[in-house]
PDB file of C-alpha atoms in Angstrom:
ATOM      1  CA  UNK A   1      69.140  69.655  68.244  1.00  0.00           C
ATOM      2  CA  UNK A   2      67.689  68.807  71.777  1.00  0.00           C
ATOM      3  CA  UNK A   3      70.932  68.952  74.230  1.00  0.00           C
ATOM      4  CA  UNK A   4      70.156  65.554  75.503  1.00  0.00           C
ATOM      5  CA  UNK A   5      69.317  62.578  73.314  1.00  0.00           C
ATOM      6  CA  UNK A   6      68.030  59.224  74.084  1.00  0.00           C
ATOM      7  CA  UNK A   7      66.092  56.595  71.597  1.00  0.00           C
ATOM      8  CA  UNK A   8      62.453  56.351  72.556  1.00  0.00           C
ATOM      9  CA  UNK A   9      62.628  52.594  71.612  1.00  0.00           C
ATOM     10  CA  UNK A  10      60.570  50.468  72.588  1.00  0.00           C
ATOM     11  CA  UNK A  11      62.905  48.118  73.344  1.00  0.00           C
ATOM     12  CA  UNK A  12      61.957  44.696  73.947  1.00  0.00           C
ATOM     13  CA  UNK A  13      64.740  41.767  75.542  1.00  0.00           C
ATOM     14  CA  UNK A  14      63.678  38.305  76.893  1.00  0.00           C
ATOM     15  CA  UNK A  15      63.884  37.681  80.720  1.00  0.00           C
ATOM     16  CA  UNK A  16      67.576  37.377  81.908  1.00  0.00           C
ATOM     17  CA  UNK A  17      69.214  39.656  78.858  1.00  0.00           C
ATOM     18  CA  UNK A  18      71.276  42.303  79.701  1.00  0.00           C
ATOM     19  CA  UNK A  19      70.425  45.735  78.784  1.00  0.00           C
ATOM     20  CA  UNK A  20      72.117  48.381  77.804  1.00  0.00           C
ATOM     21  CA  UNK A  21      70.578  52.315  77.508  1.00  0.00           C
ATOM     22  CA  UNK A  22      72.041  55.592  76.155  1.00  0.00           C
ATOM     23  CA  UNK A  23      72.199  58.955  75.656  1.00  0.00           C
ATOM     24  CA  UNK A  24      74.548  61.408  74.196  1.00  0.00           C
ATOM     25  CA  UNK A  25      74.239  65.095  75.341  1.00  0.00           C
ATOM     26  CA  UNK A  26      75.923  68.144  73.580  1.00  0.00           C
ATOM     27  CA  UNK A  27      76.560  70.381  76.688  1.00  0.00           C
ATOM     28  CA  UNK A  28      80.112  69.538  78.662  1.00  0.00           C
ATOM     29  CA  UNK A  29      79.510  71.712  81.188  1.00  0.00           C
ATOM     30  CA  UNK A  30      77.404  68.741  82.645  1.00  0.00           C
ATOM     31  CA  UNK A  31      78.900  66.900  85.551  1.00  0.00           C
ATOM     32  CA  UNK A  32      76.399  65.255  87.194  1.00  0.00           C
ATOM     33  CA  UNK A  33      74.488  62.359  85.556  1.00  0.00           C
ATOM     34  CA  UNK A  34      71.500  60.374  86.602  1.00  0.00           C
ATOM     35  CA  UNK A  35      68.933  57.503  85.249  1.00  0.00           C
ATOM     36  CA  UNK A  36      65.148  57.158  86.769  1.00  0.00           C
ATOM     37  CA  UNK A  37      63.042  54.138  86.331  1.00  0.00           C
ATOM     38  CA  UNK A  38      58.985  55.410  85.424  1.00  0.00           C
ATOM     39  CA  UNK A  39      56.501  52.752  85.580  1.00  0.00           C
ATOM     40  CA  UNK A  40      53.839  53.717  84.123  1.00  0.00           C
ATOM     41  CA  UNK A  41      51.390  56.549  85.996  1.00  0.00           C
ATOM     42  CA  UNK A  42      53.832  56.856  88.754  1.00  0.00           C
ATOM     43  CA  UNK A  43      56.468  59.697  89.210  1.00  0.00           C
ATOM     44  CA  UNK A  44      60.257  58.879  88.173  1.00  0.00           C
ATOM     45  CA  UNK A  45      62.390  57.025  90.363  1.00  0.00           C
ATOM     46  CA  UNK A  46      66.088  57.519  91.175  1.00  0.00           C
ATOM     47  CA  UNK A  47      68.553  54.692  90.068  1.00  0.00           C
ATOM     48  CA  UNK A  48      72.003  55.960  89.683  1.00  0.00           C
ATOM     49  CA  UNK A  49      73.563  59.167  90.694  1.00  0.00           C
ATOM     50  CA  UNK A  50      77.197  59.838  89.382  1.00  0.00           C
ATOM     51  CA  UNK A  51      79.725  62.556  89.124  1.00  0.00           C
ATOM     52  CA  UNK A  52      81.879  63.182  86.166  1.00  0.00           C
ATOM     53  CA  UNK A  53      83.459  60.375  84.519  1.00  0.00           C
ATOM     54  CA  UNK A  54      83.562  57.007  85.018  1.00  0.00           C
ATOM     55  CA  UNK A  55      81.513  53.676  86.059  1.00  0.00           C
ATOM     56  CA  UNK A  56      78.964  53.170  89.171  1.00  0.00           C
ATOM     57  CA  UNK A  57      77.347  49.757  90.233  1.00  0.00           C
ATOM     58  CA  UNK A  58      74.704  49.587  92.320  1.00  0.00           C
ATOM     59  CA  UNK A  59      73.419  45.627  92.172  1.00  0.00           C
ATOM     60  CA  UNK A  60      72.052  44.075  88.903  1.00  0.00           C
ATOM     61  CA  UNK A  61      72.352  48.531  87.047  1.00  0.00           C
ATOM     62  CA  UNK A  62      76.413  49.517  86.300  1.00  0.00           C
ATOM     63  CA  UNK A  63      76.081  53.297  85.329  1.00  0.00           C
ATOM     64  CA  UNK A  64      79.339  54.309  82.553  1.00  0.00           C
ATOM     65  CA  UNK A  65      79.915  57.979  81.721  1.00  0.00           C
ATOM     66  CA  UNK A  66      81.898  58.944  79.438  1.00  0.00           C
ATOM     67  CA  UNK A  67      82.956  62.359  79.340  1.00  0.00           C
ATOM     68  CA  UNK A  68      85.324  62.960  76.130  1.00  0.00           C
ATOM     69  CA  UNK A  69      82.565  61.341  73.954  1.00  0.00           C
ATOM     70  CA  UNK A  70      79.616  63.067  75.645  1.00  0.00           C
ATOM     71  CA  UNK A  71      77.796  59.744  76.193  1.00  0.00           C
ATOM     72  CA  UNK A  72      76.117  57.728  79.298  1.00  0.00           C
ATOM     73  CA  UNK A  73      75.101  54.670  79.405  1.00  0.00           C
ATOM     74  CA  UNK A  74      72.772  52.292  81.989  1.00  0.00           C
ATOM     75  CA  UNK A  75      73.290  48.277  81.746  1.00  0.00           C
ATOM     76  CA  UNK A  76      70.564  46.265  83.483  1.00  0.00           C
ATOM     77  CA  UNK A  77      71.975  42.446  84.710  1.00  0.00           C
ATOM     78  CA  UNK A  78      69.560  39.798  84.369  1.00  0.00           C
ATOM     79  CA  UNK A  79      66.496  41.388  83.683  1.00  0.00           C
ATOM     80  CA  UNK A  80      63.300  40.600  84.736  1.00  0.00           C
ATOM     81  CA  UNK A  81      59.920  41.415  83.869  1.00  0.00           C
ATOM     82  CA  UNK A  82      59.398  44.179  86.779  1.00  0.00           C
ATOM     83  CA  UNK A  83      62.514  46.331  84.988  1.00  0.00           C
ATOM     84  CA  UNK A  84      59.886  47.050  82.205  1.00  0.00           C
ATOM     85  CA  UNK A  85      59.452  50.618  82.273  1.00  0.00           C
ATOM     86  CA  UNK A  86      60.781  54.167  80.995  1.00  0.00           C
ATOM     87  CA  UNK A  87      64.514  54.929  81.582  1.00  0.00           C
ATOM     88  CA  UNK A  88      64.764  58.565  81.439  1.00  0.00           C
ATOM     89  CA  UNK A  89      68.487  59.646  81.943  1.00  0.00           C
ATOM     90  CA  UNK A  90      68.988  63.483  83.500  1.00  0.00           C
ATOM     91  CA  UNK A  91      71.659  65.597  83.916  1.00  0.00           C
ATOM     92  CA  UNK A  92      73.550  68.364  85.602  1.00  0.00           C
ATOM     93  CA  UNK A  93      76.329  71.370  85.379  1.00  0.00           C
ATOM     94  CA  UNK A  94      77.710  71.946  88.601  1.00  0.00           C
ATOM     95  CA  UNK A  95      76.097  75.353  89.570  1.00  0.00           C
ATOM     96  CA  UNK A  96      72.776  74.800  87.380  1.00  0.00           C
ATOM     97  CA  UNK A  97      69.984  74.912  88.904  1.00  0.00           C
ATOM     98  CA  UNK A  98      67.712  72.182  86.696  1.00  0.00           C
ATOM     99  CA  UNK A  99      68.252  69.189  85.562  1.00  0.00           C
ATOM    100  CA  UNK A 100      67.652  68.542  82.007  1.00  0.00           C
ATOM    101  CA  UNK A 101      66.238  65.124  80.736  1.00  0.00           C
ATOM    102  CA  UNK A 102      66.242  62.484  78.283  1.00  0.00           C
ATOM    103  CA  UNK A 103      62.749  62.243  76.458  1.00  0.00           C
ATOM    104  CA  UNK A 104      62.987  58.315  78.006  1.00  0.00           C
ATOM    105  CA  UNK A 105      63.489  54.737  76.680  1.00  0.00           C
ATOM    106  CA  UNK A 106      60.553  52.453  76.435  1.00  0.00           C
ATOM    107  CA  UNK A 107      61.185  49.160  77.712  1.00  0.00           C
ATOM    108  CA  UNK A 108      59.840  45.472  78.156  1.00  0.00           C
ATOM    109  CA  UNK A 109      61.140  42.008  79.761  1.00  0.00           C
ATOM    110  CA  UNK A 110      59.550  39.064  78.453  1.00  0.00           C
ATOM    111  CA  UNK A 111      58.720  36.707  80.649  1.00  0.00           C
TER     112      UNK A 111
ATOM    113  CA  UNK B   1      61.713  58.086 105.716  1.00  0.00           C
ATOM    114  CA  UNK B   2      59.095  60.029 104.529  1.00  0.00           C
ATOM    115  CA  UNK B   3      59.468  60.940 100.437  1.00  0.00           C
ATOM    116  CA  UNK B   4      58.072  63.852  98.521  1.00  0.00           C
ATOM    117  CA  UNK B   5      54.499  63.809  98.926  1.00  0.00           C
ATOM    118  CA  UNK B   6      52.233  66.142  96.173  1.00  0.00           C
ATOM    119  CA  UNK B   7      48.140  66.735  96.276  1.00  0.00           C
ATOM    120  CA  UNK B   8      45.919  66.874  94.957  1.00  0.00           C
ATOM    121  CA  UNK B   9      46.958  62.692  93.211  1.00  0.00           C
ATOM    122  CA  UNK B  10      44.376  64.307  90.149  1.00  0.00           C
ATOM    123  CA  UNK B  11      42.878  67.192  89.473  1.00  0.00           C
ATOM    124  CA  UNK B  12      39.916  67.612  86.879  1.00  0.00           C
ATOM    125  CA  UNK B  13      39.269  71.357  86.056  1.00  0.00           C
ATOM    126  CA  UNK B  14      37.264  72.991  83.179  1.00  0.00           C
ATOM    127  CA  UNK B  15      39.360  76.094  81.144  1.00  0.00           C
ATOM    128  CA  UNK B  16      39.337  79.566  82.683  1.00  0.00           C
ATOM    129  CA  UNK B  17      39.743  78.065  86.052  1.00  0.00           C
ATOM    130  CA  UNK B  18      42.699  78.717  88.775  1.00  0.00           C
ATOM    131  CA  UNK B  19      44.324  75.501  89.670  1.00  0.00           C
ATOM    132  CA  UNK B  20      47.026  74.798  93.167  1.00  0.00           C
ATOM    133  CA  UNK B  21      48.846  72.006  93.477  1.00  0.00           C
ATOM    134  CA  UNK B  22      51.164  71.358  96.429  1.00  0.00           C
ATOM    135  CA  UNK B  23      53.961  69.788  96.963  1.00  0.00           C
ATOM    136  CA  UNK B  24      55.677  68.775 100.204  1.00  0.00           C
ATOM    137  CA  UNK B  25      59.575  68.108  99.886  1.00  0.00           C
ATOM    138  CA  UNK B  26      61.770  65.887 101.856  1.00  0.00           C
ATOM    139  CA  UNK B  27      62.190  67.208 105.191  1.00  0.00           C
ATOM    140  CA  UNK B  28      65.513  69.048 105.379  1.00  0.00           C
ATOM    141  CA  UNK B  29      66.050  69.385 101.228  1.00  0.00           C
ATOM    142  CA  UNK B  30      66.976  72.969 100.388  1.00  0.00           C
ATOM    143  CA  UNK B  31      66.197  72.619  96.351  1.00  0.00           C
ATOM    144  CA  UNK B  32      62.938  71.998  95.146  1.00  0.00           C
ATOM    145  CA  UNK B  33      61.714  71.618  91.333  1.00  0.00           C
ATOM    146  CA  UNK B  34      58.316  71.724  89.415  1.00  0.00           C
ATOM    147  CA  UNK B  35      58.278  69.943  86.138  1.00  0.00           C
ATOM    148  CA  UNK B  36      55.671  69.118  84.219  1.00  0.00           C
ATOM    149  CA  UNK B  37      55.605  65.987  81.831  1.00  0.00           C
ATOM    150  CA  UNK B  38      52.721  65.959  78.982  1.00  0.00           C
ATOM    151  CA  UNK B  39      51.492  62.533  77.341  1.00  0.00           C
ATOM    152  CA  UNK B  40      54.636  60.327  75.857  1.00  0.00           C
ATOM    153  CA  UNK B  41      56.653  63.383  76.174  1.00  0.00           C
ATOM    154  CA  UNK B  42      59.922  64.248  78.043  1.00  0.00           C
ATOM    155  CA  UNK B  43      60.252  66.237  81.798  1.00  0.00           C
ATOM    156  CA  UNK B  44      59.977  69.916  81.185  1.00  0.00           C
ATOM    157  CA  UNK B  45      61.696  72.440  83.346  1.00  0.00           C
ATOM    158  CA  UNK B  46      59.557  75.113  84.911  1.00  0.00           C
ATOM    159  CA  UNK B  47      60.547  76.720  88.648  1.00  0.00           C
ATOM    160  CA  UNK B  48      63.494  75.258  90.662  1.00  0.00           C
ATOM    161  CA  UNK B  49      64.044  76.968  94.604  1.00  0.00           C
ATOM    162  CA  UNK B  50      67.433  76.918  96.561  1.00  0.00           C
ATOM    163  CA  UNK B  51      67.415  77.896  99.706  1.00  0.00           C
ATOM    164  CA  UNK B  52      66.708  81.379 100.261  1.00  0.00           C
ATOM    165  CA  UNK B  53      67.727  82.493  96.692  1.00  0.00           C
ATOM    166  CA  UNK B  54      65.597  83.657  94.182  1.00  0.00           C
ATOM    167  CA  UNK B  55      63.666  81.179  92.098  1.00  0.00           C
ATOM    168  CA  UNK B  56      65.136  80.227  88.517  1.00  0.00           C
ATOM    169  CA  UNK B  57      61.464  80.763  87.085  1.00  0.00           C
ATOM    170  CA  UNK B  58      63.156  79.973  83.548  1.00  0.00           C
ATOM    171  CA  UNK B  59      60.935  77.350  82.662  1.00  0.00           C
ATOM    172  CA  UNK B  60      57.272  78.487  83.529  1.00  0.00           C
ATOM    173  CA  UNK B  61      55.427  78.970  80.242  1.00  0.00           C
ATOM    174  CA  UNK B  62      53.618  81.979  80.623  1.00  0.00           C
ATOM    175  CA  UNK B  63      52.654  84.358  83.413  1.00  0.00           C
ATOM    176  CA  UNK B  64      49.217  81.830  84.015  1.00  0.00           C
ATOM    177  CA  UNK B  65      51.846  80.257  85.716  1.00  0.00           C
ATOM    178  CA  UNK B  66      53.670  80.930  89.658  1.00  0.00           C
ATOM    179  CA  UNK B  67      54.804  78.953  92.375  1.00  0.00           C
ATOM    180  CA  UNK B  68      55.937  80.021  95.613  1.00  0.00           C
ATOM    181  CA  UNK B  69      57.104  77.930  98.696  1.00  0.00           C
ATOM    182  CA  UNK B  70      57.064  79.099 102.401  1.00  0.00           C
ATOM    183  CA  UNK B  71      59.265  79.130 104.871  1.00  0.00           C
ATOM    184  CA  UNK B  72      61.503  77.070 102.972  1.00  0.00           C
ATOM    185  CA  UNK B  73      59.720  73.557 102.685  1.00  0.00           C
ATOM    186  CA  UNK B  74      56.221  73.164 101.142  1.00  0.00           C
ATOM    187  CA  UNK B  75      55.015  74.675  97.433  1.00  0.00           C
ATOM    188  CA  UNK B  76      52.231  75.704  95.179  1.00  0.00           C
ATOM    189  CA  UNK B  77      52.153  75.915  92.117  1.00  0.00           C
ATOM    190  CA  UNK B  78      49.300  77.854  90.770  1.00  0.00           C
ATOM    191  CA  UNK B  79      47.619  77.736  87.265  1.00  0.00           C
ATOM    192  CA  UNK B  80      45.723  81.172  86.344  1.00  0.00           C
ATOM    193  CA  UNK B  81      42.989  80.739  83.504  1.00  0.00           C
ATOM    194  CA  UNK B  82      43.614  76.966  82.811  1.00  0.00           C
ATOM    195  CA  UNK B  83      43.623  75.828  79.092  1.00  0.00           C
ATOM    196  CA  UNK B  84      43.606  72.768  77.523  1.00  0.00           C
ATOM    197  CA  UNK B  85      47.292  72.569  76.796  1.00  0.00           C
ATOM    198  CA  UNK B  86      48.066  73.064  80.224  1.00  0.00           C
ATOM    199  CA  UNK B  87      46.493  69.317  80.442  1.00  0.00           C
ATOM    200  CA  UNK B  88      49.760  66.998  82.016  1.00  0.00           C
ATOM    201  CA  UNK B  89      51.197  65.589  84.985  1.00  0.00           C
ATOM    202  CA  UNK B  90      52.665  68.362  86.856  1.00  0.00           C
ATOM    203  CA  UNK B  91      56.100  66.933  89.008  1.00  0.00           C
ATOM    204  CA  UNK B  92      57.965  67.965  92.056  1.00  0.00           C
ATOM    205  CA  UNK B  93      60.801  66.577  93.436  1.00  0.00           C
ATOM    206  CA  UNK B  94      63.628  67.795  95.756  1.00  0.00           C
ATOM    207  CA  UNK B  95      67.549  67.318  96.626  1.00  0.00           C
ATOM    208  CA  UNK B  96      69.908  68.239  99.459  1.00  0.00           C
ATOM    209  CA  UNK B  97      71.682  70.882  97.510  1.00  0.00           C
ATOM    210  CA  UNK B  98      71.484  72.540  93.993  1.00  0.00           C
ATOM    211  CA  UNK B  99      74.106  69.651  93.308  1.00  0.00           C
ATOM    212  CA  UNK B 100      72.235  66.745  94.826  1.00  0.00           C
ATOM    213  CA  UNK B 101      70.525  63.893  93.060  1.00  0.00           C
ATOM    214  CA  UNK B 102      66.093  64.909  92.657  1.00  0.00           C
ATOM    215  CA  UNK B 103      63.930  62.556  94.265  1.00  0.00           C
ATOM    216  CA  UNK B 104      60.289  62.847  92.843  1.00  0.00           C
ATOM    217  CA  UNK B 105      57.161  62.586  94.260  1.00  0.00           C
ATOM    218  CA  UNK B 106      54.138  60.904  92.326  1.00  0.00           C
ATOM    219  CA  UNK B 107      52.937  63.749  90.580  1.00  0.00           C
ATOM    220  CA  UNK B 108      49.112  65.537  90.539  1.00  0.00           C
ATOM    221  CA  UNK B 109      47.470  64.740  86.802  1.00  0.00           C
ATOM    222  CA  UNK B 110      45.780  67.632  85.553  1.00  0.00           C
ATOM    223  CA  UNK B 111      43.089  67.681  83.377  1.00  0.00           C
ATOM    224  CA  UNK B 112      41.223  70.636  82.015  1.00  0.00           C
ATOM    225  CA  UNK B 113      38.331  70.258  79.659  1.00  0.00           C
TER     226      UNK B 113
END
């Protein structure tokens, strides 16, 4: 069992849909939880950066962790077609020293 | 400002041969990290540096593999004896502190035929 899990998808939503992404992890000495944006051929982009429990907003993305049930989640407002990409979520224990990953969520916005 | 900036953007190599790629972090990050992400596949952890600690080198697959990085700010990661499997986009990125969010650059795409 990989410590952090996340379905590949694809996912596909119609413009303006609201989208949620997950992943569950197995490891609770993780404290420190992130989601990057890939387009395709480019290196991963930082959306959200939280610590420990509990919800972030940054614009159209609301980042929700949820400690006692090992589970994160990333809800895109509104979508639009340039959102399609790979979500990969990451995370954290406090003194690690690497980051381990999601294996990423496919996903498209219909115009 | 400037963001994490890696060369060379690809890399074509034939097996048996040394690769280096470099990376240069964001000036005044203390943590730096290789990954290395094959086709439709996940980030994989190889070399993270903090500071003036010594490297977590957890993650490098075999001993083909080193990366060192000077006077605290730009690294190379070097590829002895390339193979075919080592075929992927290789990733840096780099944080404030061992607890800091990663910012990536756009990776160097290896390919060895």
């Amino acid at each position: 069992q990989k410590e952090v899990e996340q379905d590949p998808g694809p996912l596909s939503v119609p413009e303006g849909a609201i989208v949620s992404l997950n992943c569950t992890y197995s490891n609770s000495a993780f404290q420190y939880f992130m989601w990057y944006r890939q387009y395709s051929r480019k290196g991963p982009e930082l959306l959200m950066y939280t610590y420990s429990s509990g919800n972030k907003e940054d614009g159209r993305f609301t980042a929700q962790v949820d400690k006692s049930s090992k589970y994160i989640s990333l809800f895109i407002r509104d979508s639009q077609p340039s959102d399609s990409a790979t979500y990969l979520c990451a995370m954290s224990e406090g003194s690690a020293r690497q980051l381990t990953f999601g294996s990423g969520t496919q996903l498209t916005v219909l115009p | 400002g400037a963001g994490v900036s890696q060369s060379p953007s690809n890399k074509v190599t034939e097996k048996g041969k040394d690769v280096e790629l470099r990376c240069d972090p964001i000036s005044g990050h203390t943590a730096l990290y290789w990954y290395r992400q094959s086709l439709g596949q996940g980030l994989e952890f190889l070399i993270y540096f903090q500071g003036n600690s010594a490297p977590d080198k957890s993650g490098l697959p075999s001993d083909r593999f080193s990366a060192e990085r000077t006077g605290g700010s730009v690294s190379t990661l070097t590829i002895q004896r390339t193979q075919q499997e080592d075929s992927a986009v290789y990733l840096c990125a780099s944080s404030l502190a061992s607890r800091g969010a990663a910012y990536f650059g756009p990776g160097t795409r290896l390919l060895v035929l």
